[in-house]
Structure formats: C-alpha cells, structure tokens
C-alpha cells in the first residue's frame, strides 16, 4: 500500500466501493425501518377514528330505520298500515337502487376505462 501525505494509507477502489455498497444497504434498511414505524404510528392513530366512523354508520342506520318506521306509522292513519309500509318500501327501494347503480358504475373504474384498456392492448401488441 502506498502512503499518502499525512500518514494515511490508501484503500483500494474495490474496498471503497464495498464500503459504499454496505453504507447504501444500511441506509436503505434504516429508511425502510423509518417508513414502517411511521406507517404503524399512523395506523394506530387512525384506528380509533375508523372505529368511531363505523359506530356512526351503525347509529345512522338505526336512525334511518326509526325514521322510516315513523313515516309508515304516520301514513298508516291516511292509507292504512299495509299500503303505507309498501309505499315507504317502494320509495326507499328506488333510492337504494339508484345508489347501487351509481356506486357500481363508479367501482367499474377499478377495471380501467376504455382509453386505459386501449393503451394496455397496444402495449401488448408491441411486445
């Protein structure tokens, strides 16, 4: 090994590249560990919020059921209990049907739109 000015010995280029590679691996492991810790922390903080939202959905569902029962009871005095139940069922059923159609249409975007499918198809033909 050659001596450098100041009494330091010169490392081979292979040793330097080896140390750089090890340092890069250690840095990547540390970054991955940091992001895992951040994700776990965020999930732990969001868990209680998600539980609260689910509870709110169940309570809202119960409130809507109570409202529909009240509407049926109010209409029962006017058109009878059977017809009032059917009328509320029909209106709520139509609203639910429209919401299901809308939601299913929006979820179909997960399969990709026509432009995306054409681009993928063109890419497959190039291979």
PDB file of C-alpha atoms in Angstrom:
ATOM      1  CA  UNK A   1       0.000   0.000   0.000  1.00  0.00           C
ATOM      2  CA  UNK A   2       1.155   3.474  -0.794  1.00  0.00           C
ATOM      3  CA  UNK A   3       1.425   6.030   1.936  1.00  0.00           C
ATOM      4  CA  UNK A   4      -0.469   9.240   1.420  1.00  0.00           C
ATOM      5  CA  UNK A   5       0.658  12.558   2.750  1.00  0.00           C
ATOM      6  CA  UNK A   6      -0.298  12.872   6.385  1.00  0.00           C
ATOM      7  CA  UNK A   7       0.432   9.231   7.196  1.00  0.00           C
ATOM      8  CA  UNK A   8      -2.885   7.758   5.923  1.00  0.00           C
ATOM      9  CA  UNK A   9      -2.781   4.590   3.829  1.00  0.00           C
ATOM     10  CA  UNK A  10      -4.739   4.472   0.586  1.00  0.00           C
ATOM     11  CA  UNK A  11      -7.572   1.920   0.346  1.00  0.00           C
ATOM     12  CA  UNK A  12      -8.183   0.029  -2.851  1.00  0.00           C
ATOM     13  CA  UNK A  13     -11.014   1.148  -5.077  1.00  0.00           C
ATOM     14  CA  UNK A  14     -12.704  -2.226  -4.539  1.00  0.00           C
ATOM     15  CA  UNK A  15     -12.637  -1.679  -0.757  1.00  0.00           C
ATOM     16  CA  UNK A  16     -14.113   1.793  -1.200  1.00  0.00           C
ATOM     17  CA  UNK A  17     -16.902   0.523  -3.435  1.00  0.00           C
ATOM     18  CA  UNK A  18     -17.568  -2.276  -0.955  1.00  0.00           C
ATOM     19  CA  UNK A  19     -17.918   0.209   1.901  1.00  0.00           C
ATOM     20  CA  UNK A  20     -20.147   2.453  -0.205  1.00  0.00           C
ATOM     21  CA  UNK A  21     -22.379  -0.528  -1.065  1.00  0.00           C
ATOM     22  CA  UNK A  22     -22.601  -1.582   2.598  1.00  0.00           C
ATOM     23  CA  UNK A  23     -23.372   2.001   3.640  1.00  0.00           C
ATOM     24  CA  UNK A  24     -26.075   2.207   0.954  1.00  0.00           C
ATOM     25  CA  UNK A  25     -27.624  -1.061   2.159  1.00  0.00           C
ATOM     26  CA  UNK A  26     -27.576   0.134   5.764  1.00  0.00           C
ATOM     27  CA  UNK A  27     -29.130   3.455   4.716  1.00  0.00           C
ATOM     28  CA  UNK A  28     -31.869   1.674   2.740  1.00  0.00           C
ATOM     29  CA  UNK A  29     -32.630  -0.633   5.704  1.00  0.00           C
ATOM     30  CA  UNK A  30     -32.819   2.387   8.019  1.00  0.00           C
ATOM     31  CA  UNK A  31     -35.160   4.220   5.607  1.00  0.00           C
ATOM     32  CA  UNK A  32     -37.423   1.176   5.294  1.00  0.00           C
ATOM     33  CA  UNK A  33     -37.496   0.845   9.080  1.00  0.00           C
ATOM     34  CA  UNK A  34     -38.367   4.518   9.445  1.00  0.00           C
ATOM     35  CA  UNK A  35     -41.233   4.288   6.958  1.00  0.00           C
ATOM     36  CA  UNK A  36     -42.559   1.140   8.651  1.00  0.00           C
ATOM     37  CA  UNK A  37     -42.508   2.898  12.007  1.00  0.00           C
ATOM     38  CA  UNK A  38     -44.273   5.950  10.569  1.00  0.00           C
ATOM     39  CA  UNK A  39     -46.936   3.739   8.923  1.00  0.00           C
ATOM     40  CA  UNK A  40     -47.524   1.778  12.134  1.00  0.00           C
ATOM     41  CA  UNK A  41     -47.845   5.029  14.096  1.00  0.00           C
ATOM     42  CA  UNK A  42     -50.334   6.480  11.615  1.00  0.00           C
ATOM     43  CA  UNK A  43     -52.398   3.282  11.555  1.00  0.00           C
ATOM     44  CA  UNK A  44     -52.529   3.220  15.365  1.00  0.00           C
ATOM     45  CA  UNK A  45     -53.722   6.835  15.444  1.00  0.00           C
ATOM     46  CA  UNK A  46     -56.296   6.290  12.691  1.00  0.00           C
ATOM     47  CA  UNK A  47     -57.707   3.062  14.169  1.00  0.00           C
ATOM     48  CA  UNK A  48     -59.844   4.849  16.769  1.00  0.00           C
ATOM     49  CA  UNK A  49     -61.149   7.219  14.109  1.00  0.00           C
ATOM     50  CA  UNK A  50     -62.130   4.295  11.906  1.00  0.00           C
ATOM     51  CA  UNK A  51     -63.921   2.625  14.826  1.00  0.00           C
ATOM     52  CA  UNK A  52     -65.807   5.866  15.501  1.00  0.00           C
ATOM     53  CA  UNK A  53     -66.841   6.123  11.845  1.00  0.00           C
ATOM     54  CA  UNK A  54     -68.149   2.547  11.807  1.00  0.00           C
ATOM     55  CA  UNK A  55     -70.105   3.198  15.005  1.00  0.00           C
ATOM     56  CA  UNK A  56     -71.524   6.375  13.449  1.00  0.00           C
ATOM     57  CA  UNK A  57     -72.628   4.424  10.370  1.00  0.00           C
ATOM     58  CA  UNK A  58     -74.470   1.885  12.536  1.00  0.00           C
ATOM     59  CA  UNK A  59     -76.143   4.658  14.544  1.00  0.00           C
ATOM     60  CA  UNK A  60     -77.166   6.469  11.372  1.00  0.00           C
ATOM     61  CA  UNK A  61     -78.624   3.219  10.047  1.00  0.00           C
ATOM     62  CA  UNK A  62     -80.667   2.818  13.243  1.00  0.00           C
ATOM     63  CA  UNK A  63     -81.845   6.439  12.990  1.00  0.00           C
ATOM     64  CA  UNK A  64     -82.959   5.928   9.400  1.00  0.00           C
ATOM     65  CA  UNK A  65     -84.869   2.785  10.366  1.00  0.00           C
ATOM     66  CA  UNK A  66     -86.620   4.729  13.136  1.00  0.00           C
ATOM     67  CA  UNK A  67     -87.470   7.492  10.657  1.00  0.00           C
ATOM     68  CA  UNK A  68     -88.899   5.016   8.166  1.00  0.00           C
ATOM     69  CA  UNK A  69     -90.987   3.359  10.871  1.00  0.00           C
ATOM     70  CA  UNK A  70     -92.296   6.785  11.910  1.00  0.00           C
ATOM     71  CA  UNK A  71     -93.189   7.602   8.296  1.00  0.00           C
ATOM     72  CA  UNK A  72     -95.010   4.281   7.939  1.00  0.00           C
ATOM     73  CA  UNK A  73     -96.927   4.943  11.171  1.00  0.00           C
ATOM     74  CA  UNK A  74     -97.858   8.474  10.061  1.00  0.00           C
ATOM     75  CA  UNK A  75     -99.023   7.271   6.668  1.00  0.00           C
ATOM     76  CA  UNK A  76    -100.925   4.364   8.235  1.00  0.00           C
ATOM     77  CA  UNK A  77    -103.566   6.780   9.507  1.00  0.00           C
ATOM     78  CA  UNK A  78    -104.104   8.037   5.962  1.00  0.00           C
ATOM     79  CA  UNK A  79    -103.817   4.945   3.726  1.00  0.00           C
ATOM     80  CA  UNK A  80    -103.634   2.009   6.128  1.00  0.00           C
ATOM     81  CA  UNK A  81    -100.679   0.125   7.567  1.00  0.00           C
ATOM     82  CA  UNK A  82    -100.082  -2.240   4.639  1.00  0.00           C
ATOM     83  CA  UNK A  83    -100.167   0.424   1.938  1.00  0.00           C
ATOM     84  CA  UNK A  84     -98.027   2.790   3.998  1.00  0.00           C
ATOM     85  CA  UNK A  85     -95.415   0.066   4.507  1.00  0.00           C
ATOM     86  CA  UNK A  86     -95.422  -0.708   0.791  1.00  0.00           C
ATOM     87  CA  UNK A  87     -95.218   2.973  -0.150  1.00  0.00           C
ATOM     88  CA  UNK A  88     -92.190   3.579   2.106  1.00  0.00           C
ATOM     89  CA  UNK A  89     -90.591   0.351   0.888  1.00  0.00           C
ATOM     90  CA  UNK A  90     -91.083   1.399  -2.737  1.00  0.00           C
ATOM     91  CA  UNK A  91     -89.589   4.886  -2.244  1.00  0.00           C
ATOM     92  CA  UNK A  92     -86.629   3.628  -0.195  1.00  0.00           C
ATOM     93  CA  UNK A  93     -86.119   0.742  -2.629  1.00  0.00           C
ATOM     94  CA  UNK A  94     -85.948   3.108  -5.603  1.00  0.00           C
ATOM     95  CA  UNK A  95     -83.439   5.335  -3.786  1.00  0.00           C
ATOM     96  CA  UNK A  96     -81.340   2.286  -2.876  1.00  0.00           C
ATOM     97  CA  UNK A  97     -81.475   1.010  -6.469  1.00  0.00           C
ATOM     98  CA  UNK A  98     -80.265   4.363  -7.826  1.00  0.00           C
ATOM     99  CA  UNK A  99     -77.438   4.436  -5.273  1.00  0.00           C
ATOM    100  CA  UNK A 100     -76.389   0.869  -6.111  1.00  0.00           C
ATOM    101  CA  UNK A 101     -76.330   1.637  -9.850  1.00  0.00           C
ATOM    102  CA  UNK A 102     -74.310   4.808  -9.227  1.00  0.00           C
ATOM    103  CA  UNK A 103     -71.867   3.036  -6.892  1.00  0.00           C
ATOM    104  CA  UNK A 104     -71.410   0.067  -9.220  1.00  0.00           C
ATOM    105  CA  UNK A 105     -70.742   2.437 -12.102  1.00  0.00           C
ATOM    106  CA  UNK A 106     -68.069   4.242 -10.125  1.00  0.00           C
ATOM    107  CA  UNK A 107     -66.484   0.966  -8.968  1.00  0.00           C
ATOM    108  CA  UNK A 108     -66.161  -0.178 -12.565  1.00  0.00           C
ATOM    109  CA  UNK A 109     -63.354   2.392 -12.851  1.00  0.00           C
ATOM    110  CA  UNK A 110     -61.210  -0.099 -10.947  1.00  0.00           C
ATOM    111  CA  UNK A 111     -61.169  -2.271 -14.076  1.00  0.00           C
ATOM    112  CA  UNK A 112     -59.857   0.666 -16.142  1.00  0.00           C
ATOM    113  CA  UNK A 113     -61.544   2.858 -18.697  1.00  0.00           C
ATOM    114  CA  UNK A 114     -61.597   2.344 -22.484  1.00  0.00           C
ATOM    115  CA  UNK A 115     -58.571   4.588 -23.042  1.00  0.00           C
ATOM    116  CA  UNK A 116     -56.500   2.680 -20.477  1.00  0.00           C
ATOM    117  CA  UNK A 117     -57.547  -0.678 -21.930  1.00  0.00           C
ATOM    118  CA  UNK A 118     -56.632   0.507 -25.458  1.00  0.00           C
ATOM    119  CA  UNK A 119     -53.207   1.657 -24.230  1.00  0.00           C
ATOM    120  CA  UNK A 120     -52.604  -1.666 -22.486  1.00  0.00           C
ATOM    121  CA  UNK A 121     -53.725  -3.567 -25.566  1.00  0.00           C
ATOM    122  CA  UNK A 122     -51.416  -1.513 -27.776  1.00  0.00           C
ATOM    123  CA  UNK A 123     -48.557  -2.174 -25.360  1.00  0.00           C
ATOM    124  CA  UNK A 124     -49.182  -5.922 -25.503  1.00  0.00           C
ATOM    125  CA  UNK A 125     -49.048  -5.859 -29.310  1.00  0.00           C
ATOM    126  CA  UNK A 126     -45.667  -4.108 -29.180  1.00  0.00           C
ATOM    127  CA  UNK A 127     -44.115  -6.896 -27.115  1.00  0.00           C
TER     128      UNK A 127
END
